[in-house]
């Protein structure tokens, strides 16, 4: 049987494909290559197309014996989602509806879903548990929450089992050095910091130092992308062996402020990395830290790369070897 990975040529998708291949799985990838990169695929069979294209997806399901889907295909920029919510409803919500309908048509009963901490919005308590209130503060998080709810009703109606994985801040790159993070435009803190020692940026901007945190900058929970990838495989195998649907946070449980992340990057790269304080970025919660106890308990997830210096070192290795991402 084969696993279908939608959005498999993206950052987290491609690292998951790499882990699936290492586990001996037969992997089918669907990606528009709008944001993903062909070079990010270390193997598997790629179909270039859109999950909303019914004829295209008929071909994918007819040509392969798919028993599980891992669904990454989506837009994921918070800022863009606030400017253009329609794009997010169309690609994310309608795209997922099309995918679930096709899965139902072809009798595929297992789906692992790429969700986000943005489903919580400003948390009512930290560390955040899966039972915390979900009140997204941006359209991106709202669409991901809508996609999760859609899966719940497909489970109720059709017995389609889902595991939704709510990631905190994905970071780092694959041990092989062959794949890593390459977004265009790049908005994430760690790759932007590393552009300074690469000579591509004069300084890193710190978006606000007046938050209610010990040093005034936002605190986030950074988790290695390969640890995230491993959780998808555990979740898929749980569903394959008859496990029930569920929602799980994925984070390290450790919070680092923006200033602390910059300090770690200075130590890893040996570069002074100048930082300039700028105004807050709209919609940023002060503190996001995960409780991943449920994933550890029920999925048997054991993140193996939890230390921030090691996470940043793996990213630094990738960016040094690929200063222009997959173009170099
Ligand atoms: N930041 C800076 N300077 C920068 C870039 C980021 O100070 O140049 C700060 C942000 O304000 C934030 C922290 O660094 O406080 C982390 O920002 P990222 O953009 O790297 O990550 P986010 O926490 O904003 O976003 C992540 C995921 C999103 C997800 C969100 C959930 O990338 O997909 O968590 O809140 F929606």
CSV table of N, CA, C and O in Angstrom, one decimal, residues 123-237:
chain,number,residue,atom,x,y,z
A,123,UNK,N,-3.2,32.4,23.7
A,123,UNK,CA,-3.6,31.3,24.6
A,123,UNK,C,-4.2,31.8,26.0
A,123,UNK,O,-3.7,32.8,26.5
A,124,UNK,N,-5.1,31.1,26.6
A,124,UNK,CA,-5.6,31.5,27.9
A,124,UNK,C,-4.7,31.0,29.0
A,124,UNK,O,-4.8,31.4,30.1
A,125,UNK,N,-3.8,30.0,28.7
A,125,UNK,CA,-2.8,29.5,29.6
A,125,UNK,C,-1.7,28.8,28.9
A,125,UNK,O,-1.9,28.3,27.8
A,126,UNK,N,-0.5,28.8,29.4
A,126,UNK,CA,0.6,28.1,28.9
A,126,UNK,C,1.2,27.2,29.9
A,126,UNK,O,1.2,27.6,31.1
A,127,UNK,N,1.8,26.0,29.6
A,127,UNK,CA,1.9,25.5,28.3
A,127,UNK,C,0.5,25.1,27.7
A,127,UNK,O,-0.4,24.8,28.5
A,128,UNK,N,0.3,25.2,26.4
A,128,UNK,CA,-1.0,25.1,25.8
A,128,UNK,C,-1.3,23.6,25.7
A,128,UNK,O,-0.5,22.8,25.2
A,129,UNK,N,-2.5,23.2,26.1
A,129,UNK,CA,-2.9,21.8,26.0
A,129,UNK,C,-4.0,21.8,24.9
A,129,UNK,O,-4.6,22.8,24.5
A,130,UNK,N,-4.3,20.6,24.4
A,130,UNK,CA,-5.2,20.4,23.3
A,130,UNK,C,-6.6,20.9,23.7
A,130,UNK,O,-7.5,21.2,22.8
A,131,UNK,N,-6.9,20.9,25.0
A,131,UNK,CA,-8.2,21.3,25.5
A,131,UNK,C,-8.3,22.8,25.7
A,131,UNK,O,-9.4,23.3,26.0
A,132,UNK,N,-7.2,23.6,25.4
A,132,UNK,CA,-7.3,25.1,25.5
A,132,UNK,C,-8.3,25.6,24.5
A,132,UNK,O,-8.6,24.9,23.5
A,133,UNK,N,-8.8,26.8,24.8
A,133,UNK,CA,-9.7,27.4,23.9
A,133,UNK,C,-9.1,27.7,22.5
A,133,UNK,O,-7.9,28.0,22.4
A,134,UNK,N,-9.9,27.4,21.4
A,134,UNK,CA,-9.4,27.7,20.1
A,134,UNK,C,-10.1,28.9,19.6
A,134,UNK,O,-11.3,28.9,19.3
A,135,UNK,N,-9.3,30.0,19.5
A,135,UNK,CA,-9.9,31.3,19.0
A,135,UNK,C,-8.9,32.0,18.1
A,135,UNK,O,-8.2,32.9,18.6
A,136,UNK,N,-8.7,31.5,16.9
A,136,UNK,CA,-7.6,32.1,16.0
A,136,UNK,C,-7.7,33.6,15.9
A,136,UNK,O,-8.8,34.2,15.9
A,137,UNK,N,-6.5,34.2,15.8
A,137,UNK,CA,-6.5,35.7,15.7
A,137,UNK,C,-6.1,36.0,14.2
A,137,UNK,O,-5.9,37.2,13.9
A,138,UNK,N,-6.0,35.0,13.4
A,138,UNK,CA,-5.7,35.3,12.0
A,138,UNK,C,-6.5,34.3,11.1
A,138,UNK,O,-6.9,33.3,11.5
A,139,UNK,N,-6.6,34.7,9.8
A,139,UNK,CA,-7.4,33.9,8.9
A,139,UNK,C,-6.8,32.6,8.6
A,139,UNK,O,-7.5,31.6,8.4
A,140,UNK,N,-5.4,32.6,8.6
A,140,UNK,CA,-4.7,31.3,8.4
A,140,UNK,C,-5.1,30.3,9.4
A,140,UNK,O,-5.5,29.1,9.1
A,141,UNK,N,-5.0,30.6,10.7
A,141,UNK,CA,-5.4,29.7,11.8
A,141,UNK,C,-6.9,29.3,11.7
A,141,UNK,O,-7.2,28.2,12.0
A,142,UNK,N,-7.7,30.3,11.3
A,142,UNK,CA,-9.2,30.0,11.2
A,142,UNK,C,-9.4,28.9,10.2
A,142,UNK,O,-10.2,28.0,10.4
A,143,UNK,N,-8.7,29.0,9.0
A,143,UNK,CA,-8.9,28.0,8.0
A,143,UNK,C,-8.4,26.6,8.5
A,143,UNK,O,-9.1,25.6,8.2
A,144,UNK,N,-7.3,26.6,9.2
A,144,UNK,CA,-6.8,25.3,9.7
A,144,UNK,C,-7.8,24.7,10.7
A,144,UNK,O,-8.0,23.5,10.7
A,145,UNK,N,-8.4,25.5,11.5
A,145,UNK,CA,-9.4,25.0,12.4
A,145,UNK,C,-10.6,24.5,11.7
A,145,UNK,O,-11.1,23.4,12.0
A,146,UNK,N,-11.0,25.2,10.6
A,146,UNK,CA,-12.2,24.7,9.8
A,146,UNK,C,-11.8,23.4,9.2
A,146,UNK,O,-12.7,22.5,9.1
A,147,UNK,N,-10.6,23.2,8.7
A,147,UNK,CA,-10.2,22.0,8.1
A,147,UNK,C,-10.3,20.8,9.1
A,147,UNK,O,-10.7,19.7,8.8
A,148,UNK,N,-9.8,21.1,10.3
A,148,UNK,CA,-9.9,20.1,11.4
A,148,UNK,C,-11.3,19.7,11.6
A,148,UNK,O,-11.6,18.5,11.8
A,149,UNK,N,-12.2,20.7,11.7
A,149,UNK,CA,-13.6,20.4,12.0
A,149,UNK,C,-14.2,19.6,10.9
A,149,UNK,O,-15.1,18.7,11.1
A,150,UNK,N,-13.9,19.9,9.7
A,150,UNK,CA,-14.4,19.2,8.5
A,150,UNK,C,-14.0,17.7,8.6
A,150,UNK,O,-14.9,16.8,8.4
A,151,UNK,N,-12.8,17.4,9.1
A,151,UNK,CA,-12.4,16.0,9.2
A,151,UNK,C,-13.2,15.3,10.3
A,151,UNK,O,-13.5,14.1,10.1
A,152,UNK,N,-13.5,16.0,11.3
A,152,UNK,CA,-14.3,15.4,12.4
A,152,UNK,C,-15.7,14.9,11.9
A,152,UNK,O,-16.1,13.9,12.2
A,153,UNK,N,-16.3,15.8,11.0
A,153,UNK,CA,-17.6,15.4,10.5
A,153,UNK,C,-17.5,14.3,9.4
A,153,UNK,O,-18.4,13.5,9.3
A,154,UNK,N,-16.4,14.2,8.7
A,154,UNK,CA,-16.2,13.1,7.8
A,154,UNK,C,-16.0,11.8,8.5
A,154,UNK,O,-16.4,10.7,8.1
A,155,UNK,N,-15.4,11.9,9.7
A,155,UNK,CA,-15.2,10.7,10.6
A,155,UNK,C,-16.6,10.3,11.1
A,155,UNK,O,-17.0,9.1,10.9
A,156,UNK,N,-17.4,11.2,11.6
A,156,UNK,CA,-18.7,10.9,12.1
A,156,UNK,C,-19.6,10.2,11.0
A,156,UNK,O,-20.2,9.2,11.2
A,157,UNK,N,-19.5,10.8,9.8
A,157,UNK,CA,-20.4,10.4,8.7
A,157,UNK,C,-19.9,9.1,8.0
A,157,UNK,O,-20.6,8.2,7.7
A,158,UNK,N,-18.6,9.1,7.8
A,158,UNK,CA,-18.0,8.0,6.9
A,158,UNK,C,-17.0,7.2,7.6
A,158,UNK,O,-16.3,6.3,6.9
A,159,UNK,N,-16.7,7.4,8.9
A,159,UNK,CA,-15.7,6.6,9.6
A,159,UNK,C,-14.3,6.9,9.1
A,159,UNK,O,-13.4,6.0,9.1
A,160,UNK,N,-14.1,8.1,8.5
A,160,UNK,CA,-12.7,8.4,8.0
A,160,UNK,C,-11.9,8.9,9.3
A,160,UNK,O,-12.3,9.9,9.9
A,161,UNK,N,-10.8,8.2,9.6
A,161,UNK,CA,-10.1,8.6,10.8
A,161,UNK,C,-9.0,9.6,10.5
A,161,UNK,O,-8.3,9.5,9.5
A,162,UNK,N,-8.9,10.6,11.5
A,162,UNK,CA,-7.9,11.6,11.3
A,162,UNK,C,-7.1,11.8,12.5
A,162,UNK,O,-7.5,11.7,13.6
A,163,UNK,N,-5.8,12.3,12.3
A,163,UNK,CA,-5.0,12.8,13.4
A,163,UNK,C,-4.6,14.2,12.9
A,163,UNK,O,-4.0,14.3,11.9
A,164,UNK,N,-4.9,15.2,13.7
A,164,UNK,CA,-4.5,16.5,13.4
A,164,UNK,C,-3.3,16.9,14.3
A,164,UNK,O,-3.4,16.8,15.5
A,165,UNK,N,-2.2,17.3,13.7
A,165,UNK,CA,-1.0,17.7,14.4
A,165,UNK,C,-0.8,19.2,14.4
A,165,UNK,O,-0.6,19.8,13.4
A,166,UNK,N,-0.9,19.8,15.6
A,166,UNK,CA,-0.8,21.2,15.7
A,166,UNK,C,0.7,21.5,16.1
A,166,UNK,O,1.1,21.4,17.2
A,167,UNK,N,1.4,22.0,15.0
A,167,UNK,CA,2.8,22.3,15.3
A,167,UNK,C,3.0,23.7,15.9
A,167,UNK,O,2.3,24.6,15.6
A,168,UNK,N,4.1,23.8,16.7
A,168,UNK,CA,4.5,25.1,17.1
A,168,UNK,C,5.5,25.6,16.1
A,168,UNK,O,5.2,25.6,14.9
A,169,UNK,N,6.7,26.0,16.5
A,169,UNK,CA,7.6,26.6,15.5
A,169,UNK,C,8.6,25.6,14.9
A,169,UNK,O,9.6,25.2,15.5
A,170,UNK,N,8.3,25.1,13.6
A,170,UNK,CA,9.2,24.2,12.9
A,170,UNK,C,10.5,24.9,12.6
A,170,UNK,O,10.5,26.0,12.2
A,171,UNK,N,11.6,24.2,12.8
A,171,UNK,CA,12.9,24.8,12.5
A,171,UNK,C,13.9,23.7,12.2
A,171,UNK,O,13.6,22.5,12.4
A,172,UNK,N,15.1,24.1,11.7
A,172,UNK,CA,16.2,23.1,11.4
A,172,UNK,C,16.1,22.5,10.0
A,172,UNK,O,15.2,22.8,9.2
A,173,UNK,N,17.0,21.6,9.8
A,173,UNK,CA,17.1,21.0,8.4
A,173,UNK,C,17.5,19.5,8.6
A,173,UNK,O,18.0,19.1,9.7
A,174,UNK,N,17.3,18.7,7.5
A,174,UNK,CA,17.6,17.3,7.6
A,174,UNK,C,19.1,17.0,7.8
A,174,UNK,O,19.9,17.7,7.3
A,175,UNK,N,19.3,15.9,8.6
A,175,UNK,CA,20.7,15.5,8.9
A,175,UNK,C,21.6,15.4,7.7
A,175,UNK,O,22.8,15.6,7.8
A,176,UNK,N,21.0,14.9,6.6
A,176,UNK,CA,21.8,14.6,5.4
A,176,UNK,C,22.4,15.9,4.8
A,176,UNK,O,23.3,15.9,4.0
A,177,UNK,N,21.8,17.1,5.2
A,177,UNK,CA,22.3,18.3,4.6
A,177,UNK,C,21.7,18.6,3.2
A,177,UNK,O,21.9,19.6,2.6
A,178,UNK,N,20.9,17.6,2.7
A,178,UNK,CA,20.3,17.7,1.3
A,178,UNK,C,19.1,18.5,1.2
A,178,UNK,O,18.8,19.1,0.2
A,179,UNK,N,18.3,18.6,2.3
A,179,UNK,CA,17.0,19.3,2.3
A,179,UNK,C,16.9,20.2,3.5
A,179,UNK,O,17.5,19.9,4.5
A,180,UNK,N,16.2,21.3,3.3
A,180,UNK,CA,16.1,22.3,4.4
A,180,UNK,C,15.0,23.3,4.1
A,180,UNK,O,14.1,23.0,3.3
A,181,UNK,N,15.0,24.5,4.7
A,181,UNK,CA,14.0,25.4,4.6
A,181,UNK,C,14.2,26.4,3.5
A,181,UNK,O,15.3,27.0,3.4
A,182,UNK,N,13.3,26.6,2.6
A,182,UNK,CA,13.5,27.5,1.5
A,182,UNK,C,12.1,28.1,1.1
A,182,UNK,O,11.4,27.5,0.3
A,183,UNK,N,11.7,29.2,1.8
A,183,UNK,CA,10.4,29.8,1.5
A,183,UNK,C,10.7,31.1,0.7
A,183,UNK,O,11.7,31.8,0.9
A,184,UNK,N,9.7,31.4,-0.1
A,184,UNK,CA,9.8,32.7,-0.8
A,184,UNK,C,8.4,33.4,-0.8
A,184,UNK,O,7.5,32.8,-1.5
A,185,UNK,N,8.2,34.4,-0.1
A,185,UNK,CA,9.2,35.2,0.7
A,185,UNK,C,9.5,34.4,2.0
A,185,UNK,O,8.6,33.7,2.5
A,186,UNK,N,10.7,34.7,2.6
A,186,UNK,CA,11.0,34.1,3.9
A,186,UNK,C,10.4,35.0,5.0
A,186,UNK,O,10.7,36.2,4.9
A,187,UNK,N,9.7,34.5,6.0
A,187,UNK,CA,9.2,35.3,7.0
A,187,UNK,C,9.6,34.8,8.4
A,187,UNK,O,9.3,35.4,9.4
A,188,UNK,N,10.2,33.6,8.5
A,188,UNK,CA,10.5,33.0,9.7
A,188,UNK,C,11.8,33.4,10.4
A,188,UNK,O,12.8,33.7,9.7
A,189,UNK,N,11.8,33.5,11.7
A,189,UNK,CA,12.9,34.1,12.4
A,189,UNK,C,14.2,33.4,12.2
A,189,UNK,O,15.2,34.1,11.8
A,190,UNK,N,14.3,32.1,12.3
A,190,UNK,CA,15.7,31.5,12.2
A,190,UNK,C,16.3,31.7,10.9
A,190,UNK,O,17.5,32.1,10.8
A,191,UNK,N,15.6,31.3,9.8
A,191,UNK,CA,16.3,31.6,8.5
A,191,UNK,C,16.7,33.0,8.2
A,191,UNK,O,17.7,33.3,7.6
A,192,UNK,N,15.8,34.0,8.7
A,192,UNK,CA,16.1,35.4,8.6
A,192,UNK,C,17.4,35.8,9.4
A,192,UNK,O,18.2,36.5,8.9
A,193,UNK,N,17.5,35.3,10.6
A,193,UNK,CA,18.7,35.5,11.4
A,193,UNK,C,19.9,35.1,10.6
A,193,UNK,O,20.9,35.8,10.6
A,194,UNK,N,19.8,33.9,10.1
A,194,UNK,CA,21.0,33.3,9.4
A,194,UNK,C,21.4,34.0,8.2
A,194,UNK,O,22.6,33.8,7.7
A,195,UNK,N,20.5,34.8,7.6
A,195,UNK,CA,20.9,35.6,6.4
A,195,UNK,C,21.9,36.7,6.8
A,195,UNK,O,22.6,37.1,5.9
A,196,UNK,N,22.0,37.0,8.1
A,196,UNK,CA,23.0,38.0,8.5
A,196,UNK,C,24.4,37.5,8.3
A,196,UNK,O,25.2,38.0,7.6
A,197,UNK,N,24.8,36.4,9.0
A,197,UNK,CA,26.1,35.8,8.8
A,197,UNK,C,26.4,35.4,7.4
A,197,UNK,O,27.5,35.3,6.9
A,198,UNK,N,25.3,35.1,6.6
A,198,UNK,CA,25.5,34.7,5.2
A,198,UNK,C,25.8,36.0,4.3
A,198,UNK,O,26.1,35.8,3.1
A,199,UNK,N,25.7,37.2,4.9
A,199,UNK,CA,26.0,38.4,4.2
A,199,UNK,C,24.9,38.9,3.3
A,199,UNK,O,25.0,39.7,2.4
A,200,UNK,N,23.7,38.3,3.6
A,200,UNK,CA,22.5,38.7,2.7
A,200,UNK,C,21.6,39.7,3.4
A,200,UNK,O,20.7,40.2,2.8
A,201,UNK,N,21.9,40.1,4.6
A,201,UNK,CA,21.1,41.0,5.4
A,201,UNK,C,22.0,41.7,6.4
A,201,UNK,O,22.9,41.0,6.9
A,202,UNK,N,21.8,43.0,6.6
A,202,UNK,CA,22.7,43.8,7.5
A,202,UNK,C,22.5,43.4,9.0
A,202,UNK,O,23.4,43.4,9.8
A,203,UNK,N,21.2,43.3,9.3
A,203,UNK,CA,20.8,43.0,10.7
A,203,UNK,C,19.5,42.2,10.8
A,203,UNK,O,18.8,42.1,9.7
A,204,UNK,N,19.2,41.7,11.9
A,204,UNK,CA,17.9,41.1,12.1
A,204,UNK,C,17.0,42.1,12.8
A,204,UNK,O,17.4,42.8,13.8
A,205,UNK,N,15.7,42.2,12.4
A,205,UNK,CA,14.8,43.0,13.1
A,205,UNK,C,14.1,42.2,14.2
A,205,UNK,O,13.7,41.1,14.0
A,206,UNK,N,14.0,42.9,15.3
A,206,UNK,CA,13.2,42.2,16.5
A,206,UNK,C,11.9,42.9,16.5
A,206,UNK,O,11.8,44.1,16.8
A,207,UNK,N,10.8,42.2,16.3
A,207,UNK,CA,9.5,42.8,16.2
A,207,UNK,C,8.9,42.9,17.6
A,207,UNK,O,8.1,42.1,18.1
A,208,UNK,N,9.3,44.0,18.3
A,208,UNK,CA,8.7,44.4,19.6
A,208,UNK,C,9.6,43.9,20.8
A,208,UNK,O,9.9,42.7,20.8
A,209,UNK,N,9.9,44.8,21.7
A,209,UNK,CA,10.6,44.4,23.0
A,209,UNK,C,9.8,44.9,24.2
A,209,UNK,O,10.4,45.1,25.2
A,210,UNK,N,8.5,45.1,24.0
A,210,UNK,CA,7.6,45.5,25.1
A,210,UNK,C,6.5,44.5,25.4
A,210,UNK,O,5.4,44.9,25.9
A,211,UNK,N,6.8,43.3,25.1
A,211,UNK,CA,5.8,42.2,25.5
A,211,UNK,C,6.0,41.9,27.0
A,211,UNK,O,7.1,42.1,27.6
A,212,UNK,N,5.0,41.3,27.6
A,212,UNK,CA,5.0,40.9,29.0
A,212,UNK,C,5.8,39.5,29.1
A,212,UNK,O,5.3,38.5,29.5
A,213,UNK,N,7.1,39.6,28.8
A,213,UNK,CA,8.0,38.4,28.9
A,213,UNK,C,9.3,38.9,29.6
A,213,UNK,O,9.5,40.2,29.6
A,214,UNK,N,10.1,38.0,30.1
A,214,UNK,CA,11.3,38.5,30.9
A,214,UNK,C,12.2,39.5,30.1
A,214,UNK,O,12.6,40.5,30.7
A,215,UNK,N,12.4,39.3,28.8
A,215,UNK,CA,13.3,40.3,28.1
A,215,UNK,C,12.4,41.2,27.2
A,215,UNK,O,13.0,41.9,26.4
A,216,UNK,N,11.1,41.0,27.2
A,216,UNK,CA,10.2,41.9,26.4
A,216,UNK,C,10.0,41.4,25.0
A,216,UNK,O,9.2,42.0,24.3
A,217,UNK,N,10.7,40.3,24.6
A,217,UNK,CA,10.5,39.8,23.2
A,217,UNK,C,9.7,38.5,23.3
A,217,UNK,O,9.6,37.9,24.3
A,218,UNK,N,9.0,38.2,22.1
A,218,UNK,CA,8.1,37.1,22.1
A,218,UNK,C,8.8,35.7,22.3
A,218,UNK,O,9.9,35.5,21.9
A,219,UNK,N,8.1,34.9,23.0
A,219,UNK,CA,8.6,33.5,23.3
A,219,UNK,C,7.9,32.5,22.5
A,219,UNK,O,6.7,32.5,22.3
A,220,UNK,N,8.7,31.6,21.9
A,220,UNK,CA,8.2,30.5,21.0
A,220,UNK,C,8.8,29.2,21.4
A,220,UNK,O,9.9,29.2,22.0
A,221,UNK,N,8.2,28.1,20.9
A,221,UNK,CA,8.6,26.8,21.2
A,221,UNK,C,9.1,26.2,19.8
A,221,UNK,O,8.3,25.9,18.9
A,222,UNK,N,10.4,26.1,19.7
A,222,UNK,CA,11.0,25.6,18.4
A,222,UNK,C,11.2,24.1,18.4
A,222,UNK,O,11.7,23.6,19.4
A,223,UNK,N,10.8,23.5,17.4
A,223,UNK,CA,10.8,22.0,17.3
A,223,UNK,C,11.5,21.6,16.0
A,223,UNK,O,11.2,22.2,14.9
A,224,UNK,N,12.4,20.6,16.0
A,224,UNK,CA,13.1,20.2,14.8
A,224,UNK,C,12.1,19.6,13.8
A,224,UNK,O,11.3,18.7,14.2
A,225,UNK,N,12.3,19.9,12.6
A,225,UNK,CA,11.4,19.5,11.5
A,225,UNK,C,11.4,17.9,11.3
A,225,UNK,O,10.4,17.3,11.0
A,226,UNK,N,12.5,17.3,11.6
A,226,UNK,CA,12.6,15.8,11.5
A,226,UNK,C,11.8,15.2,12.7
A,226,UNK,O,11.1,14.1,12.5
A,227,UNK,N,11.8,15.8,13.8
A,227,UNK,CA,10.9,15.3,14.9
A,227,UNK,C,9.4,15.5,14.6
A,227,UNK,O,8.6,14.6,14.9
A,228,UNK,N,9.1,16.6,13.9
A,228,UNK,CA,7.7,16.7,13.4
A,228,UNK,C,7.4,15.6,12.4
A,228,UNK,O,6.3,15.0,12.5
A,229,UNK,N,8.3,15.4,11.5
A,229,UNK,CA,8.1,14.4,10.4
A,229,UNK,C,7.9,13.0,11.1
A,229,UNK,O,6.9,12.3,10.7
A,230,UNK,N,8.6,12.7,12.1
A,230,UNK,CA,8.5,11.4,12.8
A,230,UNK,C,7.1,11.2,13.4
A,230,UNK,O,6.5,10.1,13.4
A,231,UNK,N,6.6,12.3,13.9
A,231,UNK,CA,5.2,12.3,14.5
A,231,UNK,C,4.1,11.9,13.5
A,231,UNK,O,3.2,11.2,13.8
A,232,UNK,N,4.3,12.4,12.3
A,232,UNK,CA,3.3,12.0,11.2
A,232,UNK,C,3.3,10.5,11.0
A,232,UNK,O,2.3,9.9,10.7
A,233,UNK,N,4.5,9.9,11.0
A,233,UNK,CA,4.6,8.5,10.7
A,233,UNK,C,3.9,7.7,11.9
A,233,UNK,O,3.2,6.8,11.7
A,234,UNK,N,4.2,8.1,13.1
A,234,UNK,CA,3.6,7.5,14.3
A,234,UNK,C,2.1,7.6,14.2
A,234,UNK,O,1.3,6.6,14.5
A,235,UNK,N,1.6,8.8,13.8
A,235,UNK,CA,0.2,9.0,13.7
A,235,UNK,C,-0.5,8.2,12.6
A,235,UNK,O,-1.5,7.6,12.8
A,236,UNK,N,0.2,8.1,11.5
A,236,UNK,CA,-0.3,7.3,10.4
A,236,UNK,C,-0.4,5.8,10.8
A,236,UNK,O,-1.4,5.2,10.5
A,237,UNK,N,0.6,5.3,11.5
A,237,UNK,CA,0.6,3.9,11.8
A,237,UNK,C,-0.4,3.6,12.9
A,237,UNK,O,-1.0,2.6,12.9
